[in-house]
Amino acid sequence: MKKKIICLADRLLWMVLLCGGLLSACRNEKEDPMEKGPEVPATPYITKVLEFVPCPGQFVNVLPEFKEGDTQETMNQKVLELIGNNKRGLVSLGGFGGYVVVGFDHTIENKPGSRDFRVLGNAFNGNSSAAASGTAKGGSYEPGVILVAYDKNGNGKPDADEWYEIQGSAQKGEVEPWYAEAKEVGNDLHCYSDYEITYYKPKVEPKTQEEEAQYIRWTDNKGGEGYLPKNEYHRQPYFPQWIQSDRLTFKGTRLPQNGLNHGTEEAPYFVLLSFVYGYADNAVNDTEGACIDIDWAVDTHGNAVHLPGVDFVKIYTGVHQVNGWLGECSTEVMGVEDLHLLKN
């Protein structure tokens, strides 16, 4: 009887050891790095477009092209195909407030003492003789306000309380070299942090010059009102055609008006001036001015915040101004790049 008990105990011990070995082997097999496949390196470029809502403008429904049946999702995809993965196409955000929200396959690290990402646009220098007096750069600069979000809760989307605004020179109250000249010609140099504007969808496309001059009506929360005209160079509808609402409202920081006519009324020559720093489409792409430091981010009260990095970037047109035949000031975006991954 005693021998039977010993044998039974031996068998039980043997079974425990065997099962333990099998479980260990299963764990080892599951954790085998060869089973995971090669690790895919992060890309420095945009890998997702979460939302694209342009303000009415002369390049809307063209960059990217709208086709009958397109939805918000298909337009988001078209934007990704243009500016994602270093494609360097061009997307127009229209007038003040029009925006795009993009994301990445990694967190762009916030490294102290350095600029962290670059926003690509189509800004360029014009005739130097047409630049404003002082050190201002004149040409085609259509600044866009930048917001950043760190995905703190890891849910894969930018929540409302995760957005912070990049504070550029205008928000900081710095005096731009061209302000004096702009003030002389009547430009509005206020920088409003609480600006709100509503655009109303026209019921029909204009057929006469008078109708073109009063094409898309707008009102704002500062007592202003007016029209976005249709110009002779771009004849498609300016109101985003995939949006069914009869009006669009945009809110945000409105920058001072940076467009100046350095020609005459008969032969206008419009120059759009660059701000010192802190905006999209406000500097030539291969210059430091196109690069952004995450530590410029502030909260809604203007207080500096420190983020470990950013997972999402939002860009919207920051200037509300129509510059004659040149049309509305509209920020254009070609891409966003992680400078650290590029080792730049």
GROMACS .gro file of C-alpha atoms in nm:
model
  344
    1MET     CA    1   0.000   0.000   0.000
    2LYS     CA    2   0.285   0.232   0.091
    3LYS     CA    3   0.456   0.158  -0.242
    4LYS     CA    4   0.137   0.242  -0.432
    5ILE     CA    5   0.110   0.581  -0.254
    6ILE     CA    6   0.474   0.659  -0.336
    7CYS     CA    7   0.422   0.561  -0.701
    8LEU     CA    8   0.111   0.776  -0.721
    9ALA     CA    9   0.299   1.071  -0.572
   10ASP     CA   10   0.580   1.021  -0.822
   11ARG     CA   11   0.332   1.020  -1.110
   12LEU     CA   12   0.166   1.338  -0.985
   13LEU     CA   13   0.505   1.508  -0.949
   14TRP     CA   14   0.603   1.394  -1.297
   15MET     CA   15   0.278   1.533  -1.442
   16VAL     CA   16   0.327   1.868  -1.267
   17LEU     CA   17   0.680   1.894  -1.401
   18LEU     CA   18   0.566   1.796  -1.750
   19CYS     CA   19   0.281   2.050  -1.753
   20GLY     CA   20   0.509   2.315  -1.612
   21GLY     CA   21   0.759   2.247  -1.888
   22LEU     CA   22   0.490   2.261  -2.153
   23LEU     CA   23   0.354   2.590  -2.016
   24SER     CA   24   0.702   2.732  -2.003
   25ALA     CA   25   0.764   2.618  -2.359
   26CYS     CA   26   0.435   2.779  -2.468
   27ARG     CA   27   0.531   3.104  -2.300
   28ASN     CA   28   0.874   3.096  -2.456
   29GLU     CA   29   0.724   3.020  -2.795
   30LYS     CA   30   0.477   3.311  -2.762
   31GLU     CA   31   0.746   3.552  -2.657
   32ASP     CA   32   0.987   3.440  -2.927
   33PRO     CA   33   1.085   3.764  -3.108
   34MET     CA   34   1.104   3.573  -3.433
   35GLU     CA   35   0.728   3.523  -3.411
   36LYS     CA   36   0.669   3.901  -3.390
   37GLY     CA   37   0.829   3.969  -3.724
   38PRO     CA   38   1.068   4.256  -3.794
   39GLU     CA   39   0.994   4.580  -3.612
   40VAL     CA   40   0.873   4.850  -3.851
   41PRO     CA   41   1.064   5.177  -3.795
   42ALA     CA   42   0.866   5.495  -3.738
   43THR     CA   43   0.832   5.736  -4.028
   44PRO     CA   44   0.907   6.108  -3.984
   45TYR     CA   45   0.599   6.203  -4.185
   46ILE     CA   46   0.220   6.227  -4.160
   47THR     CA   47   0.056   5.883  -4.159
   48LYS     CA   48  -0.307   5.979  -4.092
   49VAL     CA   49  -0.550   6.263  -4.157
   50LEU     CA   50  -0.821   6.282  -3.895
   51GLU     CA   51  -1.020   6.578  -4.023
   52PHE     CA   52  -1.013   6.830  -4.307
   53VAL     CA   53  -1.258   7.121  -4.297
   54PRO     CA   54  -1.150   7.415  -4.514
   55CYS     CA   55  -1.305   7.757  -4.498
   56PRO     CA   56  -1.454   7.874  -4.830
   57GLY     CA   57  -1.178   7.982  -5.066
   58GLN     CA   58  -1.055   7.997  -5.424
   59PHE     CA   59  -0.867   7.664  -5.405
   60VAL     CA   60  -1.133   7.474  -5.209
   61ASN     CA   61  -1.279   7.174  -5.398
   62VAL     CA   62  -0.958   7.179  -5.608
   63LEU     CA   63  -0.677   7.111  -5.355
   64PRO     CA   64  -0.780   6.834  -5.308
   65GLU     CA   65  -1.032   6.786  -5.588
   66PHE     CA   66  -1.392   6.722  -5.488
   67LYS     CA   67  -1.593   6.479  -5.697
   68GLU     CA   68  -1.964   6.409  -5.673
   69GLY     CA   69  -2.026   6.152  -5.401
   70ASP     CA   70  -1.722   6.240  -5.192
   71THR     CA   71  -1.777   6.235  -4.815
   72GLN     CA   72  -1.579   6.368  -4.522
   73GLU     CA   73  -1.398   6.033  -4.504
   74THR     CA   74  -1.304   6.028  -4.873
   75MET     CA   75  -1.183   6.388  -4.857
   76ASN     CA   76  -0.970   6.306  -4.552
   77GLN     CA   77  -0.818   6.021  -4.754
   78LYS     CA   78  -0.751   6.251  -5.049
   79VAL     CA   79  -0.567   6.490  -4.819
   80LEU     CA   80  -0.356   6.201  -4.687
   81GLU     CA   81  -0.272   6.097  -5.043
   82LEU     CA   82  -0.150   6.450  -5.112
   83ILE     CA   83   0.051   6.536  -4.799
   84GLY     CA   84   0.102   6.208  -4.614
   85ASN     CA   85   0.415   5.993  -4.618
   86ASN     CA   86   0.632   6.270  -4.766
   87LYS     CA   87   0.422   6.300  -5.083
   88ARG     CA   88   0.454   6.682  -5.065
   89GLY     CA   89   0.138   6.758  -5.255
   90LEU     CA   90  -0.057   7.071  -5.169
   91VAL     CA   91  -0.375   7.122  -4.964
   92SER     CA   92  -0.549   7.457  -4.925
   93LEU     CA   93  -0.728   7.545  -4.599
   94GLY     CA   94  -0.921   7.839  -4.746
   95GLY     CA   95  -0.983   8.159  -4.549
   96PHE     CA   96  -0.966   8.217  -4.174
   97GLY     CA   97  -1.032   7.910  -3.962
   98GLY     CA   98  -1.017   7.638  -4.228
   99TYR     CA   99  -0.821   7.350  -4.079
  100VAL     CA  100  -0.664   7.008  -4.111
  101VAL     CA  101  -0.580   6.762  -3.829
  102VAL     CA  102  -0.299   6.514  -3.890
  103GLY     CA  103  -0.134   6.234  -3.695
  104PHE     CA  104   0.175   6.016  -3.694
  105ASP     CA  105   0.277   5.656  -3.624
  106HIS     CA  106   0.478   5.767  -3.320
  107THR     CA  107   0.507   6.051  -3.071
  108ILE     CA  108   0.724   6.339  -3.191
  109GLU     CA  109   0.962   6.386  -2.901
  110ASN     CA  110   0.997   6.722  -2.729
  111LYS     CA  111   1.371   6.773  -2.695
  112PRO     CA  112   1.476   7.069  -2.479
  113GLY     CA  113   1.658   7.348  -2.656
  114SER     CA  114   1.570   7.243  -3.009
  115ARG     CA  115   1.290   7.275  -3.262
  116ASP     CA  116   1.102   6.949  -3.296
  117PHE     CA  117   0.898   6.944  -3.617
  118ARG     CA  118   0.866   7.129  -3.945
  119VAL     CA  119   0.544   7.233  -4.118
  120LEU     CA  120   0.580   7.248  -4.496
  121GLY     CA  121   0.385   7.505  -4.697
  122ASN     CA  122   0.424   7.694  -5.023
  123ALA     CA  123   0.555   8.026  -4.886
  124PHE     CA  124   0.810   8.205  -5.101
  125ASN     CA  125   1.001   8.532  -5.114
  126GLY     CA  126   0.889   8.792  -5.363
  127ASN     CA  127   1.067   9.081  -5.530
  128SER     CA  128   1.292   9.222  -5.259
  129SER     CA  129   1.213   9.576  -5.369
  130ALA     CA  130   0.849   9.512  -5.283
  131ALA     CA  131   0.917   9.400  -4.926
  132ALA     CA  132   0.812   9.624  -4.641
  133SER     CA  133   1.070   9.852  -4.485
  134GLY     CA  134   1.291   9.704  -4.216
  135THR     CA  135   1.376   9.334  -4.192
  136ALA     CA  136   1.036   9.192  -4.290
  137LYS     CA  137   1.026   8.928  -4.561
  138GLY     CA  138   0.777   9.003  -4.836
  139GLY     CA  139   0.634   8.761  -5.088
  140SER     CA  140   0.364   8.501  -5.034
  141TYR     CA  141   0.328   8.425  -4.665
  142GLU     CA  142  -0.014   8.299  -4.553
  143PRO     CA  143   0.038   8.211  -4.186
  144GLY     CA  144  -0.152   7.931  -4.020
  145VAL     CA  145  -0.196   7.889  -3.646
  146ILE     CA  146  -0.065   7.558  -3.511
  147LEU     CA  147  -0.205   7.347  -3.227
  148VAL     CA  148  -0.047   7.031  -3.084
  149ALA     CA  149  -0.185   6.741  -2.881
  150TYR     CA  150  -0.016   6.470  -2.678
  151ASP     CA  151  -0.224   6.151  -2.653
  152LYS     CA  152  -0.199   6.133  -2.275
  153ASN     CA  153  -0.474   5.872  -2.228
  154GLY     CA  154  -0.356   5.661  -2.521
  155ASN     CA  155  -0.695   5.635  -2.691
  156GLY     CA  156  -0.552   5.711  -3.036
  157LYS     CA  157  -0.734   6.040  -3.090
  158PRO     CA  158  -0.689   6.403  -2.985
  159ASP     CA  159  -0.937   6.485  -2.711
  160ALA     CA  160  -1.060   6.842  -2.664
  161ASP     CA  161  -0.862   6.891  -2.343
  162GLU     CA  162  -0.537   6.772  -2.504
  163TRP     CA  163  -0.495   7.060  -2.752
  164TYR     CA  164  -0.245   7.339  -2.690
  165GLU     CA  165  -0.169   7.636  -2.914
  166ILE     CA  166   0.180   7.712  -3.039
  167GLN     CA  167   0.239   8.072  -2.935
  168GLY     CA  168   0.400   8.263  -3.220
  169SER     CA  169   0.533   8.617  -3.229
  170ALA     CA  170   0.193   8.783  -3.283
  171GLN     CA  171   0.032   8.615  -2.980
  172LYS     CA  172   0.328   8.722  -2.769
  173GLY     CA  173   0.265   9.083  -2.866
  174GLU     CA  174   0.591   9.130  -3.052
  175VAL     CA  175   0.596   9.422  -3.294
  176GLU     CA  176   0.652   9.296  -3.648
  177PRO     CA  177   0.877   9.515  -3.869
  178TRP     CA  178   0.590   9.581  -4.112
  179TYR     CA  179   0.326   9.689  -3.856
  180ALA     CA  180   0.382  10.063  -3.905
  181GLU     CA  181   0.333  10.043  -4.280
  182ALA     CA  182   0.031   9.814  -4.243
  183LYS     CA  183  -0.129  10.053  -3.994
  184GLU     CA  184  -0.087  10.346  -4.237
  185VAL     CA  185  -0.293  10.171  -4.504
  186GLY     CA  186  -0.565  10.065  -4.260
  187ASN     CA  187  -0.486   9.698  -4.196
  188ASP     CA  188  -0.645   9.555  -3.884
  189LEU     CA  189  -0.352   9.472  -3.655
  190HIS     CA  190  -0.551   9.329  -3.367
  191CYS     CA  191  -0.460   8.976  -3.259
  192TYR     CA  192  -0.780   8.822  -3.121
  193SER     CA  193  -0.760   8.500  -2.922
  194ASP     CA  194  -1.139   8.458  -2.923
  195TYR     CA  195  -1.226   8.528  -3.284
  196GLU     CA  196  -1.531   8.362  -3.438
  197ILE     CA  197  -1.654   8.387  -3.795
  198THR     CA  198  -1.948   8.231  -3.981
  199TYR     CA  199  -1.965   8.180  -4.358
  200TYR     CA  200  -2.302   8.128  -4.528
  201LYS     CA  201  -2.339   7.892  -4.821
  202PRO     CA  202  -2.470   8.070  -5.134
  203LYS     CA  203  -2.793   7.929  -5.275
  204VAL     CA  204  -2.668   7.962  -5.634
  205GLU     CA  205  -2.339   8.030  -5.804
  206PRO     CA  206  -2.295   8.393  -5.922
  207LYS     CA  207  -2.361   8.492  -6.281
  208THR     CA  208  -2.282   8.864  -6.279
  209GLN     CA  209  -1.988   9.071  -6.155
  210GLU     CA  210  -2.205   9.216  -5.880
  211GLU     CA  211  -2.300   8.867  -5.762
  212GLU     CA  212  -1.934   8.762  -5.774
  213ALA     CA  213  -1.837   9.057  -5.554
  214GLN     CA  214  -2.099   8.949  -5.298
  215TYR     CA  215  -2.043   8.577  -5.335
  216ILE     CA  216  -2.013   8.427  -4.986
  217ARG     CA  217  -2.142   8.633  -4.695
  218TRP     CA  218  -1.967   8.629  -4.357
  219THR     CA  219  -2.025   8.774  -4.010
  220ASP     CA  220  -1.798   8.769  -3.705
  221ASN     CA  221  -1.821   8.822  -3.329
  222LYS     CA  222  -1.644   9.160  -3.345
  223GLY     CA  223  -1.924   9.337  -3.529
  224GLY     CA  224  -1.775   9.275  -3.871
  225GLU     CA  225  -1.948   9.151  -4.183
  226GLY     CA  226  -1.873   9.130  -4.552
  227TYR     CA  227  -1.832   8.902  -4.850
  228LEU     CA  228  -1.572   8.664  -4.987
  229PRO     CA  229  -1.570   8.745  -5.360
  230LYS     CA  230  -1.522   8.501  -5.644
  231ASN     CA  231  -1.230   8.594  -5.869
  232GLU     CA  232  -1.182   8.546  -6.242
  233TYR     CA  233  -0.909   8.284  -6.207
  234HIS     CA  234  -1.098   8.019  -6.009
  235ARG     CA  235  -1.451   7.946  -6.119
  236GLN     CA  236  -1.547   7.636  -5.918
  237PRO     CA  237  -1.769   7.662  -5.606
  238TYR     CA  238  -1.571   7.796  -5.309
  239PHE     CA  239  -1.787   7.647  -5.032
  240PRO     CA  240  -1.673   7.288  -4.950
  241GLN     CA  241  -1.921   7.075  -5.145
  242TRP     CA  242  -1.914   6.763  -4.926
  243ILE     CA  243  -2.041   6.959  -4.625
  244GLN     CA  244  -2.420   6.965  -4.619
  245SER     CA  245  -2.466   7.250  -4.370
  246ASP     CA  246  -2.574   7.589  -4.502
  247ARG     CA  247  -2.311   7.764  -4.288
  248LEU     CA  248  -1.969   7.707  -4.138
  249THR     CA  249  -1.842   7.862  -3.814
  250PHE     CA  250  -1.474   7.876  -3.720
  251LYS     CA  251  -1.317   7.985  -3.392
  252GLY     CA  252  -0.961   8.056  -3.292
  253THR     CA  253  -0.679   8.310  -3.283
  254ARG     CA  254  -0.703   8.568  -3.560
  255LEU     CA  255  -0.368   8.720  -3.654
  256PRO     CA  256  -0.304   9.077  -3.777
  257GLN     CA  257  -0.364   9.141  -4.147
  258ASN     CA  258  -0.031   9.098  -4.328
  259GLY     CA  259  -0.125   9.183  -4.688
  260LEU     CA  260  -0.006   9.511  -4.843
  261ASN     CA  261  -0.054   9.659  -5.189
  262HIS     CA  262   0.284   9.788  -5.304
  263GLY     CA  263   0.149   9.876  -5.645
  264THR     CA  264  -0.130  10.116  -5.732
  265GLU     CA  265  -0.507  10.088  -5.751
  266GLU     CA  266  -0.479  10.060  -6.127
  267ALA     CA  267  -0.189   9.811  -6.117
  268PRO     CA  268  -0.197   9.644  -5.776
  269TYR     CA  269   0.099   9.440  -5.650
  270PHE     CA  270   0.008   9.257  -5.332
  271VAL     CA  271   0.277   9.149  -5.089
  272LEU     CA  272   0.207   8.916  -4.796
  273LEU     CA  273   0.451   8.970  -4.510
  274SER     CA  274   0.608   8.711  -4.283
  275PHE     CA  275   0.569   8.704  -3.906
  276VAL     CA  276   0.888   8.655  -3.705
  277TYR     CA  277   0.817   8.295  -3.597
  278GLY     CA  278   0.568   8.034  -3.486
  279TYR     CA  279   0.333   7.968  -3.780
  280ALA     CA  280   0.270   7.736  -4.074
  281ASP     CA  281   0.321   7.857  -4.433
  282ASN     CA  282   0.511   8.155  -4.288
  283ALA     CA  283   0.864   8.071  -4.403
  284VAL     CA  284   1.043   7.899  -4.689
  285ASN     CA  285   1.044   7.524  -4.619
  286ASP     CA  286   1.420   7.474  -4.590
  287THR     CA  287   1.468   7.758  -4.339
  288GLU     CA  288   1.458   7.759  -3.961
  289GLY     CA  289   1.140   7.967  -3.972
  290ALA     CA  290   0.940   7.663  -4.087
  291CYS     CA  291   1.046   7.469  -3.774
  292ILE     CA  292   0.844   7.459  -3.452
  293ASP     CA  293   0.950   7.408  -3.089
  294ILE     CA  294   0.692   7.212  -2.888
  295ASP     CA  295   0.790   7.420  -2.585
  296TRP     CA  296   0.616   7.717  -2.749
  297ALA     CA  297   0.284   7.552  -2.658
  298VAL     CA  298   0.052   7.735  -2.416
  299ASP     CA  299  -0.282   7.659  -2.253
  300THR     CA  300  -0.604   7.857  -2.302
  301HIS     CA  301  -0.484   8.115  -2.047
  302GLY     CA  302  -0.155   8.170  -2.227
  303ASN     CA  303   0.048   7.980  -1.970
  304ALA     CA  304   0.342   7.774  -2.094
  305VAL     CA  305   0.299   7.396  -2.077
  306HIS     CA  306   0.557   7.121  -2.108
  307LEU     CA  307   0.456   6.824  -2.320
  308PRO     CA  308   0.673   6.511  -2.353
  309GLY     CA  309   0.589   6.513  -2.723
  310VAL     CA  310   0.301   6.543  -2.969
  311ASP     CA  311   0.092   6.283  -3.150
  312PHE     CA  312  -0.137   6.518  -3.344
  313VAL     CA  313  -0.102   6.857  -3.513
  314LYS     CA  314  -0.383   7.090  -3.616
  315ILE     CA  315  -0.325   7.378  -3.857
  316TYR     CA  316  -0.575   7.649  -3.947
  317THR     CA  317  -0.560   7.969  -4.151
  318GLY     CA  318  -0.482   8.252  -3.912
  319VAL     CA  319  -0.541   8.569  -4.118
  320HIS     CA  320  -0.879   8.705  -4.231
  321GLN     CA  321  -0.810   8.926  -4.532
  322VAL     CA  322  -0.886   8.947  -4.904
  323ASN     CA  323  -0.604   9.087  -5.115
  324GLY     CA  324  -0.766   9.208  -5.435
  325TRP     CA  325  -0.710   8.982  -5.737
  326LEU     CA  326  -0.479   8.766  -5.524
  327GLY     CA  327  -0.782   8.649  -5.328
  328GLU     CA  328  -0.820   8.553  -4.966
  329CYS     CA  329  -0.523   8.477  -4.743
  330SER     CA  330  -0.529   8.096  -4.728
  331THR     CA  331  -0.278   7.872  -4.555
  332GLU     CA  332  -0.148   7.586  -4.769
  333VAL     CA  333   0.007   7.270  -4.626
  334MET     CA  334   0.247   7.025  -4.792
  335GLY     CA  335   0.335   6.808  -4.494
  336VAL     CA  336   0.471   6.784  -4.140
  337GLU     CA  337   0.810   6.632  -4.053
  338ASP     CA  338   0.966   6.499  -3.732
  339LEU     CA  339   1.304   6.676  -3.725
  340HIS     CA  340   1.452   6.431  -3.475
  341LEU     CA  341   1.384   6.124  -3.688
  342LEU     CA  342   1.528   6.314  -3.983
  343LYS     CA  343   1.829   6.401  -3.762
  344ASN     CA  344   1.786   6.758  -3.879
   0.00000   0.00000   0.00000
